[in-house]
Amino acid sequence: MNKEVKSLTTITPDDWHLHLRESPIIEQVLPFSSENFGKAIIMPNLEPPLIKLSQAKNYQKKIIDLLSPKNTFKPLMTLFLSEETTIKDIYDGANSGIIKAIKFYPKGVTTNSTGGIRDLSKVYKLLEKLPDLDLPLLIHGETTNTEVDIYDREAYFLDETVRKLRDEIPELKIVLEHITTKNSVDYILENNSKIAATITAHHLILNRNHLFNGGLRPHYYCRPVAKREHHRIAILKAATSGNANFFLGTDSAPHFDDNKESSCGCAGIFSAPNALSCIVQIFEENSCLQNLEKFISTNGSKFYNLPLNSTFTKFTKFQEPVNHPKKINIGNKFITVFDPDFPLYWKNQVIHNPFKETN
Ligand code: DOR
Ligand code: ZN
């Protein structure tokens, strides 16, 4: 029997950056998110991408139809910003109440982003509408200029694109997604409350050496790729600080193993099953459990102006390591779960009344 060592309760967490994919993957990966998180920002980089409200609506319905009857998980939808996006698309999305953000991928930067934007200044006219609609712009912040060293592409993009955008439209609400550099942390800290960042569990754990530890590790490859150790430490400090402008976005991004273990492997780490276990353990190791709830449960909702979840989550620490799946099986294929490379001791469970142990 694995003994409980301690426990703590927080408002149920949210995932502010999640890839759920389509059938047959979505059916298998969704429960890991819907059973552990209250809400999640759903990425629109499907094939084809979700550019129109009708596409996002259909996808949201698909997600909701897959939930078990009592599950109250809320999929918060985003629209994929393309060169064909119209002002009507933005207004339709905002007025529907379904669309909570617009996602900007530089063209070709990562999985399913060929429909992204080549030159952001061409769509400033559209972006000027977002502040009045209270829609944030979610940014995949890496330059696609292949002459720039891959480890410098996030920092370069800040200077090349984000600074200009903010000079042009200072009132725009921005989330820099899955930040990996001290440059991005410092940029957020220097600026006002209109700019925030999501941070993944894996970028709190990995530095660039892990990708090559004893051989090439395709399951640690994601975009933006993990950087040097001093960048990881800066991100860790930001996440655990409780600062309102940093919150959890797992960027859980499942790909079949044969697409990752390939001569040109896909970017993406599937962390939905154990991201919260990783995070709580990291906060404990850094003596920052008092800031856990801010990072996983409240900072994000406040930034997005959305209500906090009405359920609670109990985190329990066990004496012996706890089990999470190592792979999930879909037909005759597998998807590997993120391996933090250290034992995990925490499990979590949503509870509807924190004063009752179970319900
Ligand atoms: O590693 C990544 N995978 N980064 C992204 O930006 C996209 C994601 C995916 O969709 O696979
Ligand atoms: Zn992503």
Tab-separated table of N, CA and C in Angstrom, residues 2 320-326 344 347:
chain	number	residue	atom	x	y	z
A	2	ASN	N	0.674	2.151	-0.960
A	2	ASN	CA	1.475	3.377	-1.042
A	2	ASN	C	0.879	4.418	-0.095
A	320	GLU	N	5.878	6.406	-1.913
A	320	GLU	CA	6.572	5.745	-3.025
A	320	GLU	C	6.165	6.427	-4.325
A	321	PRO	N	6.965	6.291	-5.373
A	321	PRO	CA	6.580	6.901	-6.654
A	321	PRO	C	5.209	6.420	-7.133
A	322	VAL	N	4.497	7.306	-7.809
A	322	VAL	CA	3.169	6.962	-8.342
A	322	VAL	C	3.323	6.601	-9.830
A	323	ASN	N	2.344	5.881	-10.329
A	323	ASN	CA	2.411	5.450	-11.735
A	323	ASN	C	1.611	6.375	-12.638
A	324	HIS	N	2.201	6.712	-13.763
A	324	HIS	CA	1.472	7.362	-14.860
A	324	HIS	C	1.723	6.491	-16.080
A	325	PRO	N	0.813	6.512	-17.058
A	325	PRO	CA	1.091	5.685	-18.238
A	325	PRO	C	2.382	6.136	-18.918
A	326	LYS	N	3.123	5.179	-19.470
A	326	LYS	CA	4.355	5.540	-20.202
A	326	LYS	C	4.039	5.810	-21.670
A	344	LEU	N	7.909	10.479	-9.892
A	344	LEU	CA	6.877	11.445	-9.484
A	344	LEU	C	6.145	10.897	-8.256
A	347	LYS	N	-0.229	12.814	-6.955
A	347	LYS	CA	-1.393	12.566	-7.825
A	347	LYS	C	-2.408	13.649	-7.544
